[in-house]
Coordinates of C-alpha atoms in Angstrom, one line a residue:
I1 CA 86.9 47.6 -56.9
N2 CA 86.6 44.7 -54.5
V3 CA 86.1 45.5 -50.9
T4 CA 86.8 42.8 -48.3
V5 CA 85.1 43.3 -44.9
N6 CA 86.8 41.1 -42.4
P7 CA 84.8 40.1 -39.3
L8 CA 85.9 41.2 -35.9
P9 CA 87.6 38.6 -33.8
V10 CA 85.4 36.9 -31.3
V11 CA 87.0 37.5 -27.9
V12 CA 86.1 35.4 -24.8
A13 CA 87.8 36.6 -21.7
T14 CA 87.8 34.7 -18.4
G15 CA 88.5 36.1 -15.0
A16 CA 88.8 34.5 -11.6
T17 CA 87.6 34.4 -8.0
V18 CA 90.5 34.0 -5.6
C19 CA 91.6 34.7 -2.1
V20 CA 94.1 37.3 -0.9
N21 CA 97.7 36.3 -1.7
A22 CA 96.7 33.8 -4.4
T23 CA 97.5 34.2 -8.1
I24 CA 94.9 35.8 -10.5
N25 CA 95.0 33.9 -13.8
L26 CA 93.3 35.8 -16.7
G27 CA 92.5 34.1 -19.9
C28 CA 91.6 34.9 -23.4
N29 CA 90.6 32.0 -25.9
N30 CA 91.1 34.0 -29.1
S31 CA 94.2 33.2 -31.2
G32 CA 95.0 36.7 -32.1
V33 CA 98.3 38.4 -33.0
T34 CA 98.4 41.0 -30.2
Y35 CA 96.8 41.3 -26.8
S36 CA 96.3 44.3 -24.6
W37 CA 94.9 43.9 -21.0
T38 CA 94.1 46.8 -18.7
G39 CA 92.6 46.7 -15.3
P40 CA 92.5 48.1 -11.7
N41 CA 95.6 49.6 -10.2
V42 CA 96.9 50.6 -13.6
F43 CA 97.3 46.9 -14.5
S44 CA 98.5 46.2 -18.1
S45 CA 99.8 43.2 -20.0
N46 CA 100.5 42.2 -23.5
Q47 CA 100.3 38.5 -22.7
Q48 CA 97.4 36.3 -23.9
N49 CA 96.9 34.8 -20.5
P50 CA 98.6 37.0 -17.9
S51 CA 99.0 36.1 -14.2
I52 CA 98.9 38.4 -11.2
P53 CA 100.6 37.0 -8.1
L54 CA 99.9 38.0 -4.5
A55 CA 96.4 39.2 -5.1
S56 CA 95.0 41.8 -2.8
T57 CA 91.3 43.0 -2.4
N58 CA 91.9 46.2 -4.4
M59 CA 92.7 44.0 -7.5
S60 CA 89.0 43.1 -7.7
G61 CA 87.2 44.5 -10.7
S62 CA 86.9 44.5 -14.5
Y63 CA 89.8 43.6 -16.6
V64 CA 89.5 44.5 -20.3
V65 CA 91.3 42.7 -23.1
T66 CA 91.7 43.9 -26.7
V67 CA 92.6 41.3 -29.3
T68 CA 94.0 42.3 -32.7
D69 CA 94.0 39.6 -35.4
A70 CA 96.1 39.0 -38.5
N71 CA 93.8 41.3 -40.5
G72 CA 94.4 44.1 -38.1
C73 CA 90.8 43.9 -36.8
A74 CA 90.4 44.4 -33.1
S75 CA 87.7 43.5 -30.6
G76 CA 87.6 43.3 -26.9
N77 CA 85.8 41.8 -23.8
V78 CA 85.7 42.0 -20.1
A79 CA 86.8 39.5 -17.5
N80 CA 85.6 40.0 -13.9
V81 CA 87.9 39.3 -11.0
V82 CA 86.9 38.9 -7.4
V83 CA 89.6 38.9 -4.6
N84 CA 88.1 37.7 -1.3
P85 CA 89.7 38.8 1.9
A86 CA 91.5 36.3 4.2
L87 CA 89.3 34.9 6.9
S88 CA 89.6 36.9 10.2
I89 CA 89.8 34.4 12.9
N90 CA 90.7 34.3 16.6
A91 CA 91.6 31.6 19.0
T92 CA 91.0 31.3 22.8
N93 CA 91.3 28.8 25.6
N94 CA 90.0 28.4 29.1
G95 CA 93.4 28.3 30.7
P96 CA 95.3 28.6 32.9
I97 CA 93.9 25.4 34.3
C98 CA 95.2 22.7 36.7
Q99 CA 96.6 19.3 35.8
N100 CA 93.9 16.6 35.2
G101 CA 91.4 19.2 34.2
T102 CA 89.9 19.7 30.7
L103 CA 91.5 22.2 28.3
V104 CA 89.0 23.8 26.0
L105 CA 90.1 25.5 22.8
A106 CA 87.7 27.7 20.8
T107 CA 87.4 29.8 17.6
G108 CA 84.5 31.7 16.3
A109 CA 84.8 32.1 12.5
G110 CA 84.9 29.8 9.5
V111 CA 83.2 26.7 8.3
S112 CA 86.1 24.2 8.8
W113 CA 89.1 24.2 11.0
V114 CA 92.4 22.4 11.6
W115 CA 94.0 22.7 15.0
S116 CA 97.6 21.8 15.9
G117 CA 99.5 22.0 19.1
P118 CA 101.9 20.5 21.7
N119 CA 102.3 16.7 21.8
S120 CA 101.3 16.3 18.2
F121 CA 97.8 17.5 19.1
S122 CA 95.4 17.9 16.2
S123 CA 91.6 18.4 15.8
V124 CA 89.1 19.5 13.1
S125 CA 86.6 20.6 15.7
Q126 CA 85.6 24.3 16.2
T127 CA 86.0 23.8 19.9
P128 CA 88.2 20.9 20.7
T129 CA 88.7 19.7 24.3
I130 CA 91.7 17.8 25.9
P131 CA 90.5 15.9 29.0
N132 CA 92.8 14.9 31.8
V133 CA 95.3 17.4 30.5
Q134 CA 98.9 17.3 31.8
P135 CA 101.4 20.1 32.2
N136 CA 103.3 19.1 29.1
A137 CA 100.2 20.3 27.1
T138 CA 101.3 23.9 27.9
G139 CA 102.2 25.8 24.8
T140 CA 100.9 27.4 21.7
Y141 CA 97.9 26.1 19.8
T142 CA 97.3 27.1 16.2
V143 CA 94.0 27.0 14.2
V144 CA 93.7 27.4 10.5
G145 CA 90.1 28.2 9.5
T146 CA 88.4 28.2 6.1
D147 CA 85.4 30.3 5.1
V148 CA 82.6 29.7 2.5
N149 CA 84.9 31.2 -0.1
G150 CA 87.7 28.8 0.6
C151 CA 89.8 31.5 2.0
T152 CA 91.8 30.7 5.1
G153 CA 92.9 32.6 8.2
T154 CA 95.3 31.6 11.1
A155 CA 95.3 32.3 14.8
T156 CA 97.1 31.1 17.9
T157 CA 96.4 30.9 21.5
S158 CA 98.8 30.0 24.4
A159 CA 97.5 27.6 27.0
V160 CA 99.0 27.0 30.5
V161 CA 98.4 23.8 32.4
N162 CA 99.7 24.1 36.0
P163 CA 100.9 21.0 37.9
L164 CA 99.1 20.0 41.1
P165 CA 100.9 20.8 44.4
I166 CA 102.7 17.9 46.1
V167 CA 101.0 17.9 49.5
T168 CA 102.7 16.1 52.4
V169 CA 101.6 15.4 56.0
N170 CA 102.9 13.4 58.9
S171 CA 101.2 10.8 60.9
G172 CA 101.2 10.0 64.6
T173 CA 100.6 7.6 67.5
I174 CA 99.1 8.7 70.8
C175 CA 97.6 7.1 74.0
V176 CA 93.9 7.8 74.3
T177 CA 93.0 10.8 76.4
Q178 CA 96.6 11.4 77.5
Q179 CA 98.3 12.7 74.3
T180 CA 97.6 14.7 71.1
A181 CA 99.2 14.5 67.7
A182 CA 100.5 17.6 65.9
L183 CA 99.7 17.3 62.2
N184 CA 101.9 19.4 59.8
A185 CA 100.9 19.7 56.2
A186 CA 103.2 21.2 53.6
G187 CA 103.5 21.8 49.9
A188 CA 100.6 24.2 49.3
V189 CA 99.3 27.7 50.5
T190 CA 96.1 26.9 52.2
Y191 CA 94.8 23.7 53.9
S192 CA 91.5 22.2 54.9
W193 CA 91.0 18.9 56.9
S194 CA 88.4 16.2 57.1
P195 CA 87.1 14.8 59.4
A196 CA 87.5 17.9 61.6
N197 CA 85.6 17.0 64.7
T198 CA 88.6 15.8 66.6
L199 CA 91.0 18.4 65.2
S200 CA 91.8 21.8 66.8
S201 CA 90.9 23.4 63.5
S202 CA 89.4 22.5 60.1
T203 CA 91.8 24.8 58.3
G204 CA 95.5 25.7 58.4
S205 CA 98.6 24.0 59.4
P206 CA 99.6 22.7 61.9
V207 CA 96.5 21.2 63.6
T208 CA 96.2 19.2 66.7
A209 CA 94.5 15.8 66.6
S210 CA 92.9 14.2 69.7
P211 CA 90.8 11.2 68.5
M212 CA 89.5 8.5 70.8
V213 CA 90.1 5.8 68.1
T214 CA 92.6 5.4 65.3
T215 CA 91.5 7.9 62.6
I216 CA 92.6 8.7 59.0
Y217 CA 92.6 12.4 58.2
T218 CA 92.5 13.9 54.7
V219 CA 94.1 17.3 54.1
T220 CA 93.5 19.2 50.9
G221 CA 96.1 21.7 49.9
V222 CA 95.6 24.5 47.4
D223 CA 98.5 26.3 45.9
A224 CA 99.0 29.9 44.5
N225 CA 97.5 28.8 41.1
N226 CA 94.4 27.5 42.8
C227 CA 95.3 23.9 42.1
A228 CA 94.5 21.4 44.8
N229 CA 95.8 18.0 45.9
T230 CA 95.3 15.8 48.9
A231 CA 97.3 13.7 51.3
T232 CA 96.3 11.4 54.3
S233 CA 97.5 11.2 57.8
T234 CA 96.8 8.3 60.1
V235 CA 96.7 9.0 63.8
T236 CA 97.0 5.6 65.7
V237 CA 95.4 5.6 69.1
N238 CA 96.6 3.1 71.7
Q239 CA 94.1 2.3 74.4
L240 CA 95.3 2.6 78.1
P241 CA 96.3 -0.6 79.8
T242 CA 93.9 -2.1 82.3
V243 CA 95.7 -2.3 85.6
T244 CA 94.5 -4.6 88.5
A245 CA 95.9 -5.3 92.0
N246 CA 94.6 -7.6 94.7
S247 CA 94.1 -6.7 98.5
A248 CA 95.2 -8.7 101.4
T249 CA 95.2 -8.8 105.3
I250 CA 98.3 -10.0 107.1
C251 CA 99.8 -10.3 110.6
I252 CA 102.9 -8.4 111.5
G253 CA 105.9 -10.1 110.2
N254 CA 104.1 -11.8 107.3
T255 CA 104.0 -10.8 103.6
A256 CA 101.2 -10.5 101.1
L257 CA 101.3 -11.7 97.5

C-alpha cells in the first residue's frame, strides 16, 4: 500500500491600514482552488483577494483566510486590518473685522493643511492671514487637514469683512472773532474731532468751530460695526479789514477831505 502525504498549502495573507471610507484590499498569495475569508462584522468572501469598500472603524481586526489546494489540503493564515478614523478638525476666524484689517484663519488639528476660499484664496499654513482684507473676502473658508496616518478631515468657517463707513463733513469760511462755523459730520454713528481746542465739543455732530486762523479739522466716524473712517474739514478764517480815517479842522462853509 502506498500512502502519499501531501504538504499543506503555504498561505501568506496580507491586510491593510486604511482611513475611514477607503477600500480595504485583502490579499492571499497562494494559488489554491478555493478560498474562504472570514472577519469582523460577519464578513465572508470566497475571492482570493477580496475588497471591502467604504471602510469603517469597526472593520478593524483579524481576517482569516483558509485556502484549499488541488489535493484537497487546507491551510490558513491571518491578515490584520486597521481602519483609522477621519481627522476631527475645526476651523475658526477672527471676524467680523473691518475693511483693511487682517483676517486670521486657524485650525488646531493635523500635520498638513490646504485652505480654500473666496477670490481663489488658497494656503497650506495652519493659521493663514489675509492682510489689507476687503469686503469681497466675506464668505466661507474650507480647510482640509491630514493627520499622521494620512487620514483627512474637512471643516469650514464663515468670515465677515465689513466695509468702512463713508464719512462726510462740510467746510466753512468765517470772519475772525465775528462768526463761527457749524460742522456737520455724517455717515457713521459716533464722531470724534481733532484738533478740538477751538471746537465746541471734541465729540458728536454738529460741532461749532471758532478758530482764529484757518484750520483743518479731522473727524473720525465709527459705525455700528465698530469700523472707523475719517474726513477733513477746512475752516477758512478771513481777517478783519484795517479801517483808517483822517481828521480835519475847517471853517464854517468849507469842506474836509
